[in-house]
XYZ file of C-alpha atoms in Angstrom:
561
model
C 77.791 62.010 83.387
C 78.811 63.782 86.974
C 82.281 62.897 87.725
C 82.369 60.851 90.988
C 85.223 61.235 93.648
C 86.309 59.094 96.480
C 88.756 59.758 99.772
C 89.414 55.898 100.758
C 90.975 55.955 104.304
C 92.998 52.664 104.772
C 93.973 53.599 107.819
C 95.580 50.125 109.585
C 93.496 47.949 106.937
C 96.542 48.569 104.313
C 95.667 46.019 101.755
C 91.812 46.178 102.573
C 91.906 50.190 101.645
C 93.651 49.419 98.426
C 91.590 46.575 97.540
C 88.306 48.350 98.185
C 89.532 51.155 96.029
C 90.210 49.031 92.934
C 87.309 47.191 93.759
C 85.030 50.761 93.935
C 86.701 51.604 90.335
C 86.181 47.782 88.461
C 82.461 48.852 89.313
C 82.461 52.790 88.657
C 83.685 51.230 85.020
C 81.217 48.904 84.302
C 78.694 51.921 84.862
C 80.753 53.916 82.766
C 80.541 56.467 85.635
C 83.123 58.912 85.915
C 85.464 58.340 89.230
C 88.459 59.711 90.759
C 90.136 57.869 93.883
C 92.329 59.724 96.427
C 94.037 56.988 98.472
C 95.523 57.551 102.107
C 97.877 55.492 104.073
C 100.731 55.022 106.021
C 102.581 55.829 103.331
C 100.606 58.841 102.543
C 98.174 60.491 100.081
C 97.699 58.738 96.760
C 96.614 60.782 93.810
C 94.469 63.858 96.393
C 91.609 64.896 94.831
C 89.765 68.513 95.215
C 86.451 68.092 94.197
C 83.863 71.417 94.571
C 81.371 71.992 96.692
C 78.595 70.889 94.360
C 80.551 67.489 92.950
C 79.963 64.207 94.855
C 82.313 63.320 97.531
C 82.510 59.517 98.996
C 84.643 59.119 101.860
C 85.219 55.213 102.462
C 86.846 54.221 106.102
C 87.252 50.779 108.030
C 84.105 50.279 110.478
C 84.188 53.147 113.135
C 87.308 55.087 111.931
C 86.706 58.993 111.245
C 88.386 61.638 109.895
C 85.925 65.521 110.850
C 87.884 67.260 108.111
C 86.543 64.802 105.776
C 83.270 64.093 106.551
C 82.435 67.390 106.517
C 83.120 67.791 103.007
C 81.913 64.401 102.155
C 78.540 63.564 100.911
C 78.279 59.950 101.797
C 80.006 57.345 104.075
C 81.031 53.762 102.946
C 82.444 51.099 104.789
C 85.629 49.106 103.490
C 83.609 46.120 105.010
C 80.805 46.974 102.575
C 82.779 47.906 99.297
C 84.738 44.819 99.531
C 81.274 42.658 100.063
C 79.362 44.387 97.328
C 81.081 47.241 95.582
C 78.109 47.148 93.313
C 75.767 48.045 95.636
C 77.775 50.204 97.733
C 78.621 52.478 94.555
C 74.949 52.662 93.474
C 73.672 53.752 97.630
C 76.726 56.372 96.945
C 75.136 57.650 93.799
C 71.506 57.719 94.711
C 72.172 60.017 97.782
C 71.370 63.416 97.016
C 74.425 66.005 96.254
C 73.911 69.405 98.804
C 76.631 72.210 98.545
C 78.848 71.773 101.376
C 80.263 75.175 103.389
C 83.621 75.380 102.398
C 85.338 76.678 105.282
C 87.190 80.384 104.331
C 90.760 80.725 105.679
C 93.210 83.585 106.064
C 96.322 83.245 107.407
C 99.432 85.253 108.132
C 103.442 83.299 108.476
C 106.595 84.867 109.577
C 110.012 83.744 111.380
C 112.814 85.901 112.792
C 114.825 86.863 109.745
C 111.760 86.806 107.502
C 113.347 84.549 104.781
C 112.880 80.730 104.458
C 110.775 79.430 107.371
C 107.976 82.413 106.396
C 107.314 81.324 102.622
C 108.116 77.445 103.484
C 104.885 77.710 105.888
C 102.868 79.295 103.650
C 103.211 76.888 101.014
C 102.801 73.967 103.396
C 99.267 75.505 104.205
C 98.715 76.128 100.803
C 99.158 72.745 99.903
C 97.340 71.725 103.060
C 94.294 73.745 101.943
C 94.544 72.296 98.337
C 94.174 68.613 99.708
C 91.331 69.665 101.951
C 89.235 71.069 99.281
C 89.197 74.988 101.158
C 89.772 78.267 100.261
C 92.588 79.983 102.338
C 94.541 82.816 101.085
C 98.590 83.046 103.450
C 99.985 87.021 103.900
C 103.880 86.541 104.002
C 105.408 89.005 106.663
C 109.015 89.090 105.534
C 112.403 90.492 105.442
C 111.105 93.139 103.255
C 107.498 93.907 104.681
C 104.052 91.886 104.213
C 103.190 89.924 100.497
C 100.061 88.880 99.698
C 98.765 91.603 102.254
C 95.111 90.451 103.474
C 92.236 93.127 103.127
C 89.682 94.132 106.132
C 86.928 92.504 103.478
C 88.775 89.142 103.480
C 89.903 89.220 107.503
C 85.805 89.151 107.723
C 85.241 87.174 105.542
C 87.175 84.437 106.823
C 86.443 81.616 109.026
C 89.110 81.506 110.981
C 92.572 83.214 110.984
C 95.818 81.050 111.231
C 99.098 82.397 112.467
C 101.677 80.252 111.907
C 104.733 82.221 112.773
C 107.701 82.109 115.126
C 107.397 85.600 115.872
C 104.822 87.960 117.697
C 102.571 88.914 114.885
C 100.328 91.772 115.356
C 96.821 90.620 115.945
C 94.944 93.907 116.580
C 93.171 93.921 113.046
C 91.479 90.489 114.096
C 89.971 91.299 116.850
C 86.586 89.388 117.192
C 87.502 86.465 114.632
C 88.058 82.737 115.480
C 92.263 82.940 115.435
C 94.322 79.626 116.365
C 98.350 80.578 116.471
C 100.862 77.684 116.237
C 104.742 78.074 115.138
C 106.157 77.279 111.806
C 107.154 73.901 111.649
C 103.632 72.075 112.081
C 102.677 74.251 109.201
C 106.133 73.138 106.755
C 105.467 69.304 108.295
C 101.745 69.235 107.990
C 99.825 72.119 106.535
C 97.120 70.043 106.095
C 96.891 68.496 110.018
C 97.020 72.427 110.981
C 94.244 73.717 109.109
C 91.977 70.846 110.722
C 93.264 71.569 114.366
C 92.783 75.716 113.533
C 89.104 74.907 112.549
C 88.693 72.845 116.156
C 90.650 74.767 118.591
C 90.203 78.424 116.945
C 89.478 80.291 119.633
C 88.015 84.133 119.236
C 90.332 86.275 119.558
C 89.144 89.448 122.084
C 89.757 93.488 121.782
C 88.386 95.982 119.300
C 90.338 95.922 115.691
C 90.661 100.300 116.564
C 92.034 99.899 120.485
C 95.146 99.113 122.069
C 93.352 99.303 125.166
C 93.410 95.635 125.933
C 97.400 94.968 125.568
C 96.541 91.195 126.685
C 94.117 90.332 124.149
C 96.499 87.894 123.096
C 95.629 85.549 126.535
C 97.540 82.878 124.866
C 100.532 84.718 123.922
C 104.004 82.497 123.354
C 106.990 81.882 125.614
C 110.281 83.470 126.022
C 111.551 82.564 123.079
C 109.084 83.788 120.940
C 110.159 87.209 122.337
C 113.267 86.811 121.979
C 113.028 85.887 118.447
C 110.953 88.972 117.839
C 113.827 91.271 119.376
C 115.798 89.496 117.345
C 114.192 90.347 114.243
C 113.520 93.435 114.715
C 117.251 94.241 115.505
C 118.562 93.010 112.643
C 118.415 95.569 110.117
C 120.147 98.259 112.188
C 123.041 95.321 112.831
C 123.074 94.926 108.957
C 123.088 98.849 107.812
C 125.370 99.852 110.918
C 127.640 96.753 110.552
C 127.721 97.429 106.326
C 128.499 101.299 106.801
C 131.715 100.522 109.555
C 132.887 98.145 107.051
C 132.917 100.601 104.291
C 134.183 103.465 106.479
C 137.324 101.141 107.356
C 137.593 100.153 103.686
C 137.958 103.823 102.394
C 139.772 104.878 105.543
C 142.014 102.476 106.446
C 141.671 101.544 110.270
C 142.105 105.178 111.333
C 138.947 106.391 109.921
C 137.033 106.109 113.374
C 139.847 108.588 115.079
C 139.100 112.252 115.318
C 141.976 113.207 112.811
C 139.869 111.517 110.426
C 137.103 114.134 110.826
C 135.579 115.408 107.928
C 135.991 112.613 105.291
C 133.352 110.721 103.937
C 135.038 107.407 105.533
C 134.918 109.429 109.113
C 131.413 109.969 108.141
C 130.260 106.280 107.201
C 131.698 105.347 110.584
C 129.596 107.477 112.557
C 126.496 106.889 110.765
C 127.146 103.243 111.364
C 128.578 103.236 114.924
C 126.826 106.180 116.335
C 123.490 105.774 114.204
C 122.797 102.023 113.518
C 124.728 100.365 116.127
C 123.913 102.407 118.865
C 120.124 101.412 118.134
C 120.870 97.764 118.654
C 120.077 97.155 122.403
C 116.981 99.771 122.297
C 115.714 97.954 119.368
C 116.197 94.454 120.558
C 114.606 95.623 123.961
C 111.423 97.580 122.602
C 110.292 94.588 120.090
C 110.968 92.001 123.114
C 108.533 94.179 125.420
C 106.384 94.899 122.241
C 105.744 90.942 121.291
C 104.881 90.748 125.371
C 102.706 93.672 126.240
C 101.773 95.273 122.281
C 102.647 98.533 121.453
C 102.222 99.979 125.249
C 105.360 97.904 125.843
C 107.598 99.673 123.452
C 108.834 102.730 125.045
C 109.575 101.594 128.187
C 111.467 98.414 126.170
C 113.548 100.632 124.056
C 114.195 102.968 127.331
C 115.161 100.431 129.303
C 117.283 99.014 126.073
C 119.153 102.477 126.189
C 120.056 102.788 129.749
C 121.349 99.152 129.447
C 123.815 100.397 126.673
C 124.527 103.948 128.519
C 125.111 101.361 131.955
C 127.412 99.208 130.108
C 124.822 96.200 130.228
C 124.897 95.727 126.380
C 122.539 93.452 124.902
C 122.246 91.241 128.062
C 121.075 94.051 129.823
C 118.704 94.730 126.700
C 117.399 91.304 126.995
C 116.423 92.035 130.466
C 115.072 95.104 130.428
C 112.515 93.847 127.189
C 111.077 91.083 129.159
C 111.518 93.692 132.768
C 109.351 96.009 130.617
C 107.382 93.750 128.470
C 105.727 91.875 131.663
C 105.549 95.197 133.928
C 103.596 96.840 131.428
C 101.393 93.557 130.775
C 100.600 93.400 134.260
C 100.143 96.577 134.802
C 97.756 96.669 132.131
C 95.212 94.124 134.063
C 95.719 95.618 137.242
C 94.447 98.914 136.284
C 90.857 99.350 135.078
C 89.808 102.959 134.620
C 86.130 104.188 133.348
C 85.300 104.267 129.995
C 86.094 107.449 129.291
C 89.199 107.312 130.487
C 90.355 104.137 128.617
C 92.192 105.875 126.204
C 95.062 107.192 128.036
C 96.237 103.725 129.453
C 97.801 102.946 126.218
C 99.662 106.181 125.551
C 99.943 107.852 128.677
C 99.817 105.823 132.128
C 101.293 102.583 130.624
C 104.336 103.927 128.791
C 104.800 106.458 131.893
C 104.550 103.848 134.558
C 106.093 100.973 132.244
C 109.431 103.229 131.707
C 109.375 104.325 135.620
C 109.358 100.744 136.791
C 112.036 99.513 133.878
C 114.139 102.118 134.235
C 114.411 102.349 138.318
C 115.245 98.220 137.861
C 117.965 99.018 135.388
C 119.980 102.034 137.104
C 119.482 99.971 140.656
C 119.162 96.267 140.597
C 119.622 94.896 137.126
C 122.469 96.988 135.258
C 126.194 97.019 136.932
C 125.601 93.088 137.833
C 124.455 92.033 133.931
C 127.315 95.350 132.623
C 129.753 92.819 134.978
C 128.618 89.349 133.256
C 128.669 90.789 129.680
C 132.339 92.447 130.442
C 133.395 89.184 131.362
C 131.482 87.375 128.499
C 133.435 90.093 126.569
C 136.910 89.660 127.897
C 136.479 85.794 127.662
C 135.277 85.517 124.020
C 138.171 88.115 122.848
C 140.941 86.253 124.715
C 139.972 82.651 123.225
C 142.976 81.373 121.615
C 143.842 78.154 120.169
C 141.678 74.708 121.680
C 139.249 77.062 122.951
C 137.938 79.185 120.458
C 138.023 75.894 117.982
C 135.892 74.305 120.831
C 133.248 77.316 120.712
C 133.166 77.104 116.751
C 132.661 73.265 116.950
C 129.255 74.114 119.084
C 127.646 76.946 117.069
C 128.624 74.850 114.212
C 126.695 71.812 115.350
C 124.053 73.926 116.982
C 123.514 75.694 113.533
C 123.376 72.196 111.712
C 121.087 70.297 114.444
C 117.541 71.588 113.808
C 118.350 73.926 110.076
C 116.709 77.001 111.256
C 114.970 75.725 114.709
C 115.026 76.584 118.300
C 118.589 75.493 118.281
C 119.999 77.565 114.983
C 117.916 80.080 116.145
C 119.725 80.312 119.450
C 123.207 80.383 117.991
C 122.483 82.474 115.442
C 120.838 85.064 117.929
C 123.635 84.617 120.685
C 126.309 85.480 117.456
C 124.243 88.145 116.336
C 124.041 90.236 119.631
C 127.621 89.857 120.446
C 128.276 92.194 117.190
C 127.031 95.125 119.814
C 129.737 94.185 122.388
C 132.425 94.770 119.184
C 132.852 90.752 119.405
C 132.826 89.731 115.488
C 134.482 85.934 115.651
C 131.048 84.070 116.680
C 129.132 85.811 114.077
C 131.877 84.738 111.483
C 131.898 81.122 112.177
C 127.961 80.984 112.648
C 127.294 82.286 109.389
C 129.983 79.507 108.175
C 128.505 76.871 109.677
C 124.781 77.969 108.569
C 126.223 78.065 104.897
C 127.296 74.179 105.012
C 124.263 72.161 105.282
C 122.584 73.154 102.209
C 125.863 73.374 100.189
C 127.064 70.273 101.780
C 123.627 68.773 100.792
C 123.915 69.893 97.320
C 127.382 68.691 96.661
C 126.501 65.180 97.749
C 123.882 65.152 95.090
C 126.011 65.285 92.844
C 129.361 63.654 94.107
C 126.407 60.631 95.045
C 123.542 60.736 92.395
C 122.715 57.132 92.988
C 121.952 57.868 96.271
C 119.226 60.865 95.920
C 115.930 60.631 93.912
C 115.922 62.141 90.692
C 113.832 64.838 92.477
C 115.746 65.734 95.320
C 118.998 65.487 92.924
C 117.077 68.894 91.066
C 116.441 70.343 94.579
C 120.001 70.496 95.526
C 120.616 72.631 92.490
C 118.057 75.094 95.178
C 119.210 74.105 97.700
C 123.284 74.959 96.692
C 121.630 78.929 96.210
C 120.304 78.937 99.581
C 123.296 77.552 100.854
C 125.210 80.604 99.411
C 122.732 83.413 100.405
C 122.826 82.176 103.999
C 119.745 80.314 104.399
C 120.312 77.030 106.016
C 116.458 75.997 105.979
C 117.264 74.720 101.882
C 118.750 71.251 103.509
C 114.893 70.675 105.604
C 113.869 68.476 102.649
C 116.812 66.256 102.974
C 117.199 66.112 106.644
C 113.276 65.440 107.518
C 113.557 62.286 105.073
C 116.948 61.131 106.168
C 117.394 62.373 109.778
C 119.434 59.873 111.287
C 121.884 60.158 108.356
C 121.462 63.454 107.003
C 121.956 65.500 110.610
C 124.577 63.945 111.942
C 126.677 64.358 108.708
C 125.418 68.126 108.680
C 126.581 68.658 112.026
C 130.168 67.418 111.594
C 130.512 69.436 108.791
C 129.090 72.948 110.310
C 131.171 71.926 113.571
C 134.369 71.828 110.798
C 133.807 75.106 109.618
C 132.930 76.792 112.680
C 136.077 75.330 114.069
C 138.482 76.314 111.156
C 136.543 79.770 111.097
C 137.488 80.510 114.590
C 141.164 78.965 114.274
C 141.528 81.578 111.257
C 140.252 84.286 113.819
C 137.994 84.958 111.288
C 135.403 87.959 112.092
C 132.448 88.655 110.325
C 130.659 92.797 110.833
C 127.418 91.583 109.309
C 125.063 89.122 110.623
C 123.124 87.861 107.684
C 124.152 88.223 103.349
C 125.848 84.601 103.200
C 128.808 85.090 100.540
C 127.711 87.970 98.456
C 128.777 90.022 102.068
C 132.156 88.272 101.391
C 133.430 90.709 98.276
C 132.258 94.207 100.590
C 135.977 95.218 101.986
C 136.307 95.225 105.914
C 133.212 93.262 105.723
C 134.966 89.973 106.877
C 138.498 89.395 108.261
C 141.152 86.260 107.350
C 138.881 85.790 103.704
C 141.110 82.821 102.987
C 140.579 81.321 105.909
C 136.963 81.966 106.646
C 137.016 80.667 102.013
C 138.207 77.563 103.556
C 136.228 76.822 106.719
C 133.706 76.970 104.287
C 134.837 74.681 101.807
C 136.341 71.951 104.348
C 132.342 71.931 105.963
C 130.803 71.656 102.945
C 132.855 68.955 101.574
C 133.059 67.237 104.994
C 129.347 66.894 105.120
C 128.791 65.707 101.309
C 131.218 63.348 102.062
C 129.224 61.357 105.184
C 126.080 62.196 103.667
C 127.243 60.169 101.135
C 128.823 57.075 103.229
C 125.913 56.788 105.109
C 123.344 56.811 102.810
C 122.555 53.737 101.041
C 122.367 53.724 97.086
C 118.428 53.842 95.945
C 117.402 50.034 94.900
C 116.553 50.465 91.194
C 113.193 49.139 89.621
């Protein structure tokens, strides 16, 4: 016999939903008929079911409660009223309606964050799991640290139903041009892959430009904020901080701290240093600049970003003057872009000829006159006043990037610390970057202590993801405490926070500085890498205890049985 399934929605009936399933499967047995029951509450989903296209759905709801995503998978509606009068009767309407393939929609999608690393694969298998409870067929390219995974074809891109870009980063949309494509950030699609994939399907909207032109640089009408560009700058920045920071380190650890001086010219140290100063470094500001301009105004946007980038680092702007001169450039260009419409066949030299030519005029006239001795001014002071903290007042810095770090694991918030640290490394200044990375180490180390120090407290389950959550912690990625703050937050953040705060604090006490911005503590062996190793060793150890500790006071032992 056809195996049966059921969604019951219980929805504010609570005991009714629960009832009417037990009563739907007391009568499924006495017909000896094959049934599966997904239930979903408050509490949330009960045993989900994924039933094909050709096997009979029921979808059972209170009287005038709906759910699209369901019902249009479903193949017949039943009342909890009705169930709980006759369940008889309702299961034998439910069987005698006839069983049509239902569309299942197709789904591609496409997640990335800043650094590439947790938030990226954490969304995709939140929509993953989303698509699994909602019966579809989705397929999720990763764009990470180390280039796309699960790369999506041209066949499957048309294919698809709609595209989903869940990412906290600009993500090139070019190749989609003329699909149904619905962008969100990250989080909703960790939180609620499920919830996502039903608003994409609803508010998908198509997504305009040809898939071989760059001519239409706004395509992207509903491109994100500020942030989001930042973020991109951000990300694309950081490998030349990593291999430029890496190389200086090694050219002071063969060296000694001469090996940047002239009389050191000629040695491989000597050599290492300007690769990595000279090279990597000096690509920073450009790099940070182009991508900002680039997530704003596509790939028109990046020459007069990474121009305007350079004169900000020739003008003594640094990376402030970077940040300006990407969003100067990014929003010129855009602008630009839909004020000028040439014929046809002309089209083709707005995006490599009058855009970049115009873009770089107007960003680089801005820099040299308005924008670049007045930012070159705030950053030398920024500079000066970061390098001269001593005593309360550096402790006081390290106290907020460490609770900034710990508030959101990876958010806005982290994000903003972490990118604030992370440009400073430009301007020489190495102490923020030290006690960030610190503080972003703690949570999930701090969370994986406390599962052990206070088993009673954590779920068998969550006791074997803090065994995951301990290697994230040590690699740097602070997103491996999410799980445990999004169940706990009013005990679980707070405790996180005091303990980043503690390590950012010690960290800057110690003076510690730190020439990388990313590697977590397998950067800590690499000589020159990181200054005051005992100290910065025990920042990190005093937050990571310091948080196990309060997460363990505050929560409350699990009730057994």
């Amino acid at each position: 016999m056809t195996r049966l399934y059921a969604i019951v929605e219980a929805g504010e009936t609570g005991v009714s939903g629960v009832l009417a399933g037990e009563a739907l499967r007391r009568a499924a047995k006495r017909r000896d008929q094959p049934l599966e029951i997904e239930l979903r509450s408050a509490q949330g989903v009960i045993n989900p079911v994924t039933p094909r296209a050709d096997e009979a759905l029921l979808f059972v709801a209170p009287e005038g409660a709906s759910d699209p995503s369901i019902e249009a998978r479903a193949h017949h509606r039943l009342t909890i009223e009705a169930v709980l009068a006759d369940p008889d009767a309702a299961l034998a309407s439910a069987l005698s309606a006839p069983v049509e393939d239902k569309a299942v929609p197709r789904i591609v999608a496409v997640t990335s964050c800043p650094t590439g690393i947790a938030h990226t694969f954490m969304a995709a298998e939140g929509l993953q799991e989303g698509a699994r409870q909602l019966g579809y067929t989705l397929k999720v390219e990763t764009q990470g640290s180390v280039g796309a995974g699960n790369p999506l074809t041209a066949e499957e891109i048309a294919q698809a139903d709609v595209v989903l870009i869940a990412a906290d980063r600009e993500v090139d949309r070019s190749r989609f041009a003329g699909k149904r494509v619905f962008t969100s950030n990250t989080k909703p699609a960790i939180t609620g892959g499920a919830a996502l994939i039903d608003k994409a399907l609803a508010e998908a909207v198509v997504e305009q430009g040809s898939a071989v032109s760059s001519e239409n640089a706004d395509s992207g009408a509903k491109r994100a904020g500020p942030y989001k560009h930042l973020m991109t700058g951000v990300s694309f920045m950081l490998p030349f901080v990593v291999a430029g920071g890496l190389l200086i380190a090694l050219a002071f650890a063969l060296g000694g701290i001469h090996a940047n001086e002239d009389a050191a010219a000629g040695t491989l140290a000597h050599a290492l240093f300007l690769i990595g100063a000279k090279g990597g470094f000096a690509l920073i500001v450009p790099a940070l600049a182009g991508y900002i301009a680039y997530s704003i105004a596509d790939r028109p946007g990046i020459a007069p970003g990474m121009i305007g980038g350079m004169l900000a680092a020739n003008l003594g702007a640094g990376f402030l003057g970077g940040i300006v001169a990407g969003f100067i450039a990014g929003y010129g260009v855009d602008a630009l872009n839909r004020l000028i419409v040439l014929p046809k066949n002309l089209a083709g030299l707005k995006p490599v000829l009058i855009l970049p030519l115009l873009g770089t005029l107007l960003t680089g006239l801005a820099m040299i006159y308005a924008v670049g001795t007045p930012v070159a001014a705030a950053l030398a002071f920024l500079t000066e006043w970061l390098r001269a903290m001593q005593g309360s007042s550096a402790v006081l810095l390290g106290i907020i990037l460490g609770a900034m770090m710990a508030f959101d694991v990876g958010g806005p918030v982290n994000k903003a610390a972490y990118a604030f640290s992370v440009a400073l490394i430009s301007s020489q200044v190495y102490t923020p970057m030290a006690a960030v990375m610190a503080a972003g180490m703690t949570p999930p180390l701090g969370i994986a202590l406390a599962t052990r120090l206070f088993a009673n407290r954590f779920t068998p389950e969550e006791r074997e993801a803090g065994s995951a959550a301990a290697v994230l912690g040590l690699a740097f990625v602070s997103e491996g405490a999410i799980p445990f703050a999004a169940r706990d937050p009013f005990r679980v953040i707070p405790s996180l926070m005091v303990g980043s705060s503690v390590a950012g604090a010690i960290a800057m006490a110690f003076g510690a500085e730190l020439r990388v911005p990313h590697g977590g503590i397998f950067v800590l062996p690499i000589p020159g890498a990181v200054t005051h190793l005992g100290g910065y060793a025990l920042a990190l150890v005093a937050g990571t205890v310091v948080s196990a500790l309060l997460v363990g006071l505050l929560k409350k032992p699990l009730v057994k049985g």
